mmCIF file of C-alpha atoms in Angstrom:
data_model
loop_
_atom_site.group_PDB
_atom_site.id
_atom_site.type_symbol
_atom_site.label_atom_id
_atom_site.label_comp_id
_atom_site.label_asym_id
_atom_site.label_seq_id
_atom_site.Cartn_x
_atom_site.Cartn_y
_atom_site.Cartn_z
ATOM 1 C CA UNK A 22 92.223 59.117 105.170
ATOM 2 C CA UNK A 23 95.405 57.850 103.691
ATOM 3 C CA UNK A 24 95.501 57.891 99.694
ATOM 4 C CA UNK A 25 95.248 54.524 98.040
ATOM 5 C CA UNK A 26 96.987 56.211 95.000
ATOM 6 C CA UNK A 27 98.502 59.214 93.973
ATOM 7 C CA UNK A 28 98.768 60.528 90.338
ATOM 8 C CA UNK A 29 101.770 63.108 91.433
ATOM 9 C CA UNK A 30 103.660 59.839 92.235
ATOM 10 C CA UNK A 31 105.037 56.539 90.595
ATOM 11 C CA UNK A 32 103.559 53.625 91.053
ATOM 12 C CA UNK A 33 104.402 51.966 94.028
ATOM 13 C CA UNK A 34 103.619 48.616 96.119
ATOM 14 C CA UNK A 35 100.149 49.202 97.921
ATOM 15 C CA UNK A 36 101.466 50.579 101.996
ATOM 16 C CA UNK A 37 99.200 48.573 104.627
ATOM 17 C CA UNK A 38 96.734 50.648 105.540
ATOM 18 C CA UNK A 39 96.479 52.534 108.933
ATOM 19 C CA UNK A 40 94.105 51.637 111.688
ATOM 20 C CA UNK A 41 90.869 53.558 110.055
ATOM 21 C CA UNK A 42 90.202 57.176 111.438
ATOM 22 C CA UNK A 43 86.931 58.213 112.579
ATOM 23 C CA UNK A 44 86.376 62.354 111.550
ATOM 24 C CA UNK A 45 84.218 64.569 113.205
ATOM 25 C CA UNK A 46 81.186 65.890 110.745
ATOM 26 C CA UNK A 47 82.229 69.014 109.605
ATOM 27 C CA UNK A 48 78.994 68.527 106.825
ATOM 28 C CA UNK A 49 75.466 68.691 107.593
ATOM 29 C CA UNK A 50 74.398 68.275 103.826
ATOM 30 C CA UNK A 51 76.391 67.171 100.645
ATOM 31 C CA UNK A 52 75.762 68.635 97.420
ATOM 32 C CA UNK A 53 76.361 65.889 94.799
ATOM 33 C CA UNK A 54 76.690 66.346 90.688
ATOM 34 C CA UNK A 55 75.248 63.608 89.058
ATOM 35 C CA UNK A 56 76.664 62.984 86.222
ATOM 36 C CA UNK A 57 74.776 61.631 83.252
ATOM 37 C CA UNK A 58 77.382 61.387 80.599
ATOM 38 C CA UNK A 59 77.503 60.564 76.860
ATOM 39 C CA UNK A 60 79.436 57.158 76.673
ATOM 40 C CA UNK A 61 80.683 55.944 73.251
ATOM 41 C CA UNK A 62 81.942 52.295 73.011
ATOM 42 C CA UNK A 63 85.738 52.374 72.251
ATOM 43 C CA UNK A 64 86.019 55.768 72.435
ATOM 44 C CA UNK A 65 88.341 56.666 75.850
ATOM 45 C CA UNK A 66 89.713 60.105 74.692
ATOM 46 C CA UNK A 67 86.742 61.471 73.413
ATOM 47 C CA UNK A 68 84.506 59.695 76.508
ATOM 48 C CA UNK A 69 87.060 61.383 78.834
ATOM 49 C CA UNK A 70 87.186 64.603 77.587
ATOM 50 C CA UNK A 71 83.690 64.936 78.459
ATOM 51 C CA UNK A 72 84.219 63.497 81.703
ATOM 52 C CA UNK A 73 86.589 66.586 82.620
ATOM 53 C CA UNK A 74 83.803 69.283 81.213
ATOM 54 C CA UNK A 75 81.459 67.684 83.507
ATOM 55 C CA UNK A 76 83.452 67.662 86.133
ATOM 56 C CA UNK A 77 83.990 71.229 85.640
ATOM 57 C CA UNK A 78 80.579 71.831 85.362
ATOM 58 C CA UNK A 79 79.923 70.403 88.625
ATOM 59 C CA UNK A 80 82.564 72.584 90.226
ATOM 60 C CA UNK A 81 81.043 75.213 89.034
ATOM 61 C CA UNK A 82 77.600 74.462 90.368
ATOM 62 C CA UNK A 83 79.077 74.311 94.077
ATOM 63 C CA UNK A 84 79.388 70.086 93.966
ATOM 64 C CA UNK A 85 81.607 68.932 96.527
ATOM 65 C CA UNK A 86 81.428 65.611 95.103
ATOM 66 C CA UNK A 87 80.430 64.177 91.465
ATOM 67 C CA UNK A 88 79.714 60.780 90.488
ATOM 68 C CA UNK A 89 80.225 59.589 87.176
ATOM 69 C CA UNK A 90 79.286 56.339 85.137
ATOM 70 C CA UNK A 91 80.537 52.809 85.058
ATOM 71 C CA UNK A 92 83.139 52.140 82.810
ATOM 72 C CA UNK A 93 83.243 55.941 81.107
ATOM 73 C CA UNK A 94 86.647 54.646 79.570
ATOM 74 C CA UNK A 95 85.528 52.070 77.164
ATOM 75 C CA UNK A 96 81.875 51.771 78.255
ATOM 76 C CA UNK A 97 80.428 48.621 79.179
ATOM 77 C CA UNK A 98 81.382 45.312 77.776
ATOM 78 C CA UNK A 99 83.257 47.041 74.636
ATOM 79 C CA UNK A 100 85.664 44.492 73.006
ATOM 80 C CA UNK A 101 88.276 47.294 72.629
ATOM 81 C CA UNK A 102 88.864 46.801 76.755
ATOM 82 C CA UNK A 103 90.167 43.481 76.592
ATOM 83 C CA UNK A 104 93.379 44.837 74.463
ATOM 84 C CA UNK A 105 93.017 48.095 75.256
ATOM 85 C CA UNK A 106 92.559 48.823 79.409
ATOM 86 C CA UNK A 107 94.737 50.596 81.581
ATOM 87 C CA UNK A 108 96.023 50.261 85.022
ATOM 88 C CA UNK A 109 95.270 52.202 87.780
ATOM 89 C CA UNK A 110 96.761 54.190 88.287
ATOM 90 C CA UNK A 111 97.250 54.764 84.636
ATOM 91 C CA UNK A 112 96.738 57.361 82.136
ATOM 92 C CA UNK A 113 92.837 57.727 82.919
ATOM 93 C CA UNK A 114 92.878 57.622 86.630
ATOM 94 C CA UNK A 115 95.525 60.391 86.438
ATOM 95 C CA UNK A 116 93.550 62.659 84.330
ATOM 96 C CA UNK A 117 90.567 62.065 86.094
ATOM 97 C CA UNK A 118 93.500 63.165 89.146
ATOM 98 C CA UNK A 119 94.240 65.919 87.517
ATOM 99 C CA UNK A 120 90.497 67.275 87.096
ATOM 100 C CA UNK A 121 89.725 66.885 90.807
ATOM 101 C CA UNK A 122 92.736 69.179 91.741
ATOM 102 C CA UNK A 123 92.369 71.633 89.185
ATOM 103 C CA UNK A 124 88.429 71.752 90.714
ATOM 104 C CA UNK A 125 88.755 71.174 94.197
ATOM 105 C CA UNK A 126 86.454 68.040 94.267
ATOM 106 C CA UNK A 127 85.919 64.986 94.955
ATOM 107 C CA UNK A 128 85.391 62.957 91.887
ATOM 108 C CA UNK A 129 83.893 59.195 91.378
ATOM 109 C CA UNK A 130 84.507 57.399 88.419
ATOM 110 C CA UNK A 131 83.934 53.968 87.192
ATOM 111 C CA UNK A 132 87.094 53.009 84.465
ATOM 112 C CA UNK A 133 88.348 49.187 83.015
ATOM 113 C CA UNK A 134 91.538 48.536 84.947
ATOM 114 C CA UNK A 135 93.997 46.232 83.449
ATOM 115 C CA UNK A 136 95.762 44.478 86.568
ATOM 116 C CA UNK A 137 97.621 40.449 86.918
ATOM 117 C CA UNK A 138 96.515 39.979 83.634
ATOM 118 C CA UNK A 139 93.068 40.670 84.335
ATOM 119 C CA UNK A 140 90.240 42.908 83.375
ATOM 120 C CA UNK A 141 88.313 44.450 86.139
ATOM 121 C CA UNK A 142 85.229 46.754 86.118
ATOM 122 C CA UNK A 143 86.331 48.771 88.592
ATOM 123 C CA UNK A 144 85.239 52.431 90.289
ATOM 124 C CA UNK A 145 87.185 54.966 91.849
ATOM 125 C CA UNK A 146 87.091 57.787 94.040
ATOM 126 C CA UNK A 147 89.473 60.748 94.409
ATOM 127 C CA UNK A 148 89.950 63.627 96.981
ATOM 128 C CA UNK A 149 90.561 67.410 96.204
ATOM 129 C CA UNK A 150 94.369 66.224 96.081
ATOM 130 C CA UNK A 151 94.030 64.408 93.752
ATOM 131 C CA UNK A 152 94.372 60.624 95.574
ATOM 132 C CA UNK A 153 92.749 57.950 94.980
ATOM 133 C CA UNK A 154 91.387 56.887 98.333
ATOM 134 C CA UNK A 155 89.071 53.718 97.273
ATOM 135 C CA UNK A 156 89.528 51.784 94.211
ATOM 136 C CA UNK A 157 86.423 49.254 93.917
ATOM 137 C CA UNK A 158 85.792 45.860 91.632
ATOM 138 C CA UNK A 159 82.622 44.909 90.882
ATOM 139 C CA UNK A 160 81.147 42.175 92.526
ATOM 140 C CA UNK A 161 77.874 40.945 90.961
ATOM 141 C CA UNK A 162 78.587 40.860 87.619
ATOM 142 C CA UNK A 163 75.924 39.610 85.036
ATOM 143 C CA UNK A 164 76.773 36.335 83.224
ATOM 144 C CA UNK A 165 77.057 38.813 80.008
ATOM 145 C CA UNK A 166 80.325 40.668 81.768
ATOM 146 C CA UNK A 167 81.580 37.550 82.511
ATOM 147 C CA UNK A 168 84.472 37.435 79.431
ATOM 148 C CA UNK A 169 85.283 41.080 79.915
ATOM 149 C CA UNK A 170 85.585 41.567 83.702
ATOM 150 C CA UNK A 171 86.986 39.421 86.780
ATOM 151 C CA UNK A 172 85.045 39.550 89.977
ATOM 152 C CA UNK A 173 85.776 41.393 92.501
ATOM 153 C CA UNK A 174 86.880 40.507 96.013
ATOM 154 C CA UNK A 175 86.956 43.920 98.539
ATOM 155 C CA UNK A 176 85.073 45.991 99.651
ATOM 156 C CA UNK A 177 85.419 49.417 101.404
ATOM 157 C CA UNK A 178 84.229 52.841 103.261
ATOM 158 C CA UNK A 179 86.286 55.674 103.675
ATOM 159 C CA UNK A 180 86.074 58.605 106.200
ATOM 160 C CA UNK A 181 86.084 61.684 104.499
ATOM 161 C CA UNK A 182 85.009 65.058 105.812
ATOM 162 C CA UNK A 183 82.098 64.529 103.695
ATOM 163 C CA UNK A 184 80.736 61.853 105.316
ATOM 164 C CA UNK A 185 81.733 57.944 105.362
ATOM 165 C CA UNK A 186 81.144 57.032 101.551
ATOM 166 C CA UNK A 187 80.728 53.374 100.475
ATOM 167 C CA UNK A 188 81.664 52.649 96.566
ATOM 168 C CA UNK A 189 79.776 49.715 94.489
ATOM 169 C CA UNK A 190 78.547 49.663 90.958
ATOM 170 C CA UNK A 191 75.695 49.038 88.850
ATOM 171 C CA UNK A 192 74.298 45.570 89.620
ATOM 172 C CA UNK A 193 75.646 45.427 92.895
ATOM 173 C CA UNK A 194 72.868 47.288 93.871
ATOM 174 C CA UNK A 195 70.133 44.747 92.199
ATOM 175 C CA UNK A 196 68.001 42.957 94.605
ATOM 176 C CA UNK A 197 69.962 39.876 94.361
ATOM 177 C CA UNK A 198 73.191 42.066 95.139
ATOM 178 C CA UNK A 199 72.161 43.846 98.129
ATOM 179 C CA UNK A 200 73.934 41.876 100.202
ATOM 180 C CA UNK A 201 76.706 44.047 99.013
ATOM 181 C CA UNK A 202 75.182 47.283 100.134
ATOM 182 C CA UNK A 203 74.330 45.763 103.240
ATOM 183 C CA UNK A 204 77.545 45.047 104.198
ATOM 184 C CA UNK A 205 78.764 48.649 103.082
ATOM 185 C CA UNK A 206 76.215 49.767 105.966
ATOM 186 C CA UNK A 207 77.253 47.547 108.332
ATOM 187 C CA UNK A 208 81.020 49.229 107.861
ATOM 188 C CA UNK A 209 79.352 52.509 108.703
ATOM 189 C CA UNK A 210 78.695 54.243 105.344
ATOM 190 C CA UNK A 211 77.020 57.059 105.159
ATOM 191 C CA UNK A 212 76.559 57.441 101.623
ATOM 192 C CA UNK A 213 76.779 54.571 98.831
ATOM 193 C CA UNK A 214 77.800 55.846 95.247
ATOM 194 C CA UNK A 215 77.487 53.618 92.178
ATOM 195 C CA UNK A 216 78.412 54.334 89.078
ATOM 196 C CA UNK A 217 76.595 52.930 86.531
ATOM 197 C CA UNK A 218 75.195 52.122 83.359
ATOM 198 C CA UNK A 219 71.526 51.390 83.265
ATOM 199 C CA UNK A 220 70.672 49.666 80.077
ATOM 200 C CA UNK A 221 67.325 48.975 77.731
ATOM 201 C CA UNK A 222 65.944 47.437 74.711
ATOM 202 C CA UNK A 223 66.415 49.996 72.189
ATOM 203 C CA UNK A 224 62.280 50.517 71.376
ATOM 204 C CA UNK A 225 61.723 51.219 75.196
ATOM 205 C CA UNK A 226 61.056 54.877 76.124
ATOM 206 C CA UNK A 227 60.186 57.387 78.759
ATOM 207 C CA UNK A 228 56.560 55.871 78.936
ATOM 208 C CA UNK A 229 57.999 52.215 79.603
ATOM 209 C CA UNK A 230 60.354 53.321 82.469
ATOM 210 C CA UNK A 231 60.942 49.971 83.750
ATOM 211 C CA UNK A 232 62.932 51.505 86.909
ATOM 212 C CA UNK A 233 60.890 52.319 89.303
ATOM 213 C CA UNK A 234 60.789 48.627 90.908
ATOM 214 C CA UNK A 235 64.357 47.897 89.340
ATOM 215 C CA UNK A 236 66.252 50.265 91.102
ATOM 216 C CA UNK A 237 64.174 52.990 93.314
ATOM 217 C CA UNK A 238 62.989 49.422 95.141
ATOM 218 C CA UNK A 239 66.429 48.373 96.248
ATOM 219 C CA UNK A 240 67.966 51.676 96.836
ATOM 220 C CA UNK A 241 64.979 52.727 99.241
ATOM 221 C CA UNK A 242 65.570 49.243 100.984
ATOM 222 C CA UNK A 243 69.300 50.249 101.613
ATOM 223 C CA UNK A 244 68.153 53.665 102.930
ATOM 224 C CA UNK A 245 65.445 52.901 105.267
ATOM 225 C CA UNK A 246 66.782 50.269 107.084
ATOM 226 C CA UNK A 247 69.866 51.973 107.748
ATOM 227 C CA UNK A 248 69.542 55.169 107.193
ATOM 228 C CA UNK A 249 72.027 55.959 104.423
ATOM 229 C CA UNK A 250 71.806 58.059 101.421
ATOM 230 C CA UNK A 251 72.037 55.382 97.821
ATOM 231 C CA UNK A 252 73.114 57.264 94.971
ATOM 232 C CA UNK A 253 73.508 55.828 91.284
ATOM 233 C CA UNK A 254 74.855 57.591 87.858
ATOM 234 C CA UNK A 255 74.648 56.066 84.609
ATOM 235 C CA UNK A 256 75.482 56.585 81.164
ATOM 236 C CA UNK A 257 73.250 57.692 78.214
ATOM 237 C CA UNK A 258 73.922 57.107 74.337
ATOM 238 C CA UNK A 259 73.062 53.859 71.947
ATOM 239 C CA UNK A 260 75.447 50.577 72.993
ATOM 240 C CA UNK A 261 77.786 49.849 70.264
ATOM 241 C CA UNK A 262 79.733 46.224 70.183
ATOM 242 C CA UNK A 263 79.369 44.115 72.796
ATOM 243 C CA UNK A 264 76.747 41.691 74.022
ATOM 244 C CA UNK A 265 74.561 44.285 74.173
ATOM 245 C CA UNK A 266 74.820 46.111 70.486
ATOM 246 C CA UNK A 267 71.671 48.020 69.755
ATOM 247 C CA UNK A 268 70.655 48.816 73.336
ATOM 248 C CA UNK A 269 70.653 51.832 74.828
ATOM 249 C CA UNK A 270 71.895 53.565 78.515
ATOM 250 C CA UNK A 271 69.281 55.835 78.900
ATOM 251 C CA UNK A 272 69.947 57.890 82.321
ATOM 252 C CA UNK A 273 67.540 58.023 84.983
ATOM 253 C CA UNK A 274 70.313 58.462 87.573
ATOM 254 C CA UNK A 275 69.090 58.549 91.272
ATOM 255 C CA UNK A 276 69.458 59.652 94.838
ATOM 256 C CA UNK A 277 67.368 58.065 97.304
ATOM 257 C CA UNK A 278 67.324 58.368 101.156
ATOM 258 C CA UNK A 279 65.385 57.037 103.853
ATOM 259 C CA UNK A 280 62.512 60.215 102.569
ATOM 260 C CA UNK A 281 62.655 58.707 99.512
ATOM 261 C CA UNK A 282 63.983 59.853 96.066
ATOM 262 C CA UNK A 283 65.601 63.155 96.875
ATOM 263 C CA UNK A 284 66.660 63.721 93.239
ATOM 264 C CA UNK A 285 66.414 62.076 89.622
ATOM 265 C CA UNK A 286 67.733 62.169 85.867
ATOM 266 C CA UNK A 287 65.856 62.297 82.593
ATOM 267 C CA UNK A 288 65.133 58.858 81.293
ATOM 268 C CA UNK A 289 65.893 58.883 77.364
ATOM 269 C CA UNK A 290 69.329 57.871 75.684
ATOM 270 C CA UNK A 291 70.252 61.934 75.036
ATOM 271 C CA UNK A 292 69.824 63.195 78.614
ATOM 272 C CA UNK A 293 73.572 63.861 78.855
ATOM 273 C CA UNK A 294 73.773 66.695 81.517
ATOM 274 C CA UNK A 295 74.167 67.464 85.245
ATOM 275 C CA UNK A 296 71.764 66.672 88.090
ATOM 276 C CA UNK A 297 72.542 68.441 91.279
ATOM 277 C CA UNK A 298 71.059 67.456 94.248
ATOM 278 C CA UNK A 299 71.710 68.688 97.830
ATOM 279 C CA UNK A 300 71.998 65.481 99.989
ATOM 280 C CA UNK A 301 71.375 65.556 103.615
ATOM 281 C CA UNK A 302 73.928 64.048 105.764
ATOM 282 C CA UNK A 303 72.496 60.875 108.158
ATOM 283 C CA UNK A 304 72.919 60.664 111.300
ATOM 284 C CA UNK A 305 74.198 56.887 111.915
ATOM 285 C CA UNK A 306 74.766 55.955 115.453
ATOM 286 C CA UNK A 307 74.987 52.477 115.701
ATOM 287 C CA UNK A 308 78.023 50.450 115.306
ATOM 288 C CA UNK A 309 78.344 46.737 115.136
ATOM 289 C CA UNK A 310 75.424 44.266 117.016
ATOM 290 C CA UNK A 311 73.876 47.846 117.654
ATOM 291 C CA UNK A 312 73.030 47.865 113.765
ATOM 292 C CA UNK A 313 71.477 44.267 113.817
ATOM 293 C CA UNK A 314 69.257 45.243 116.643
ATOM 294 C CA UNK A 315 68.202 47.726 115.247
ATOM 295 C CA UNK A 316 67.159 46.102 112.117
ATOM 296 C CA UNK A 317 65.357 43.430 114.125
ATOM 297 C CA UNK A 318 63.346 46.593 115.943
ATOM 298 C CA UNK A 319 62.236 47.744 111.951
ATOM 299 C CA UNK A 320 60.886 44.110 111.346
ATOM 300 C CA UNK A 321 64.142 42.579 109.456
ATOM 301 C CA UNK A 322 64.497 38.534 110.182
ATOM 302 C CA UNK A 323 67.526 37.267 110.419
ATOM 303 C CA UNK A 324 66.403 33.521 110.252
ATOM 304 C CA UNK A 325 64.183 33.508 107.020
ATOM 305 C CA UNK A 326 65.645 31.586 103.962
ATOM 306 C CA UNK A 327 62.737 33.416 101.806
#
């Protein structure tokens, strides 16, 4: 797959992208680092130094791919973004670059991009070269992001020898967002990777995991209907500034396929660390009406408003 962006290289007008590639599987499982990371509001150096040890960390566990959280730059909704964000490439893309060369990995990471004048929440994904091969904007943004981030209008799946991997983030994968993963399915992905950054009222703890239907729900939808593996990371650490001062991201990152939940975090605000998980590679053979007959053989209507 043609790079998007490359960190070795200036800046340049986006090329038009080549008819899309289809590669043989040269996979039959993927072992994915997730990547539960400390995020501290306003804090980008510090934040992204611990993004590289992690991604190190991963390396060293045998991950071919890691998946960090949304918005590991500034974290989420931080006033310091909306003076303060970069482009993309930029200074944070290119060490997150940087990391997946040195490491030999692919690397997703969600960042604040500063482009037209605009905020977006946007995530990224980068090959063993060091490319960026799909830069993503978030589409169902809460009313709360609303002053920080501009919606986004693309989405896309990239062939990689990996698998086909579909990129959204956090809330895209709410119930009220799936149409977003659904269409990621439709455009053959094999695996959907979301960044994240799960929040909670501050007194809430590992006894009041309020998850289980919030995001284990949805993701199992996505998998069982079409047979694709639905993995989310999020951040960890108390919410300073921001609508959301005095909350807290509190982990519980997740892989779910159509088995179920093949692998998942430690729900508290200090579980910064790795979860590795050895994802199985599905087998998706249909393409196009194929898909929406098949859905229609599981039970799906088509034709219901409710």
């Amino acid at each position: 797959m043609a790079a998007l962006f490359s960190f070795r290289k200036a800046p340049q007008a986006a090329p038009i992208a080549p008819a899309p590639v289809t590669l043989p599987p040269t996979t039959t499982s993927v072992r994915v680092g997730m990547g539960q990371l400390l995020v501290e509001g306003g804090e980008p150096a510090r934040n992204l130094e611990r993004a590289a040890r992690m991604i190190a960390e991963a390396a060293g566990q045998g991950c071919e791919l890691i998946l960090l959280p949304e918005t590991l730059d500034f974290a989420w909704t931080h006033p310091s973004a909306l003076t303060e964000a970069q482009p993309i490439p930029g200074p944070f893309s290119d060490l997150l670059c940087q990391q997946a060369v040195e490491h030999n990995i692919y690397v997703c990471a969600g960042l604040t991009e500063r482009l037209n004048g605009r905020n977006y929440n946007a995530a990224i994904l980068i090959n063993p070269e060091g490319e960026i091969i799909v830069k993503y904007h978030k589409i169902n943004l809460l009313a709360v992001e609303l002053p920080f981030y501009a919606v986004g209008q693309t989405l896309n799946v990239v062939d990689t020898p990996l698998g086909k991997i579909g990129v959204n983030i956090c809330a895209d994968n709410y119930l009220d967002g799936l149409p977003i993963g659904h269409t990621l399915a439709r455009m053959g992905a094999e695996f959907i990777i979301s960044p994240s950054s799960w929040t909670v009222d501050y007194s809430l703890t590992e006894e009041d995991d309020p998850y289980r239907e919030k995001w284990v729900n949805p993701f199992s939808i996505l998998a069982r209907l079409y047979n694709v593996v639905v993995v989310g990371t999020t951040s960890v650490g108390y919410i300073v500034g921001g609508p959301y001062e005095g909350k807290k991201s509190v982990g519980c990152s997740l892989a779910v396929d159509a088995s179920g939940v093949r692998a998942q975090g430690t729900f508290n605000e200090f579980a910064g660390d790795l979860v590795v998980a050895d994802l199985p590679r599905p087998i998706r053979s249909e393409q196009g009406t194929a898909i929406g007959e098949m859905l229609q053989r599981k039970g799906y209507q088509f034709d219901k408003l409710l």
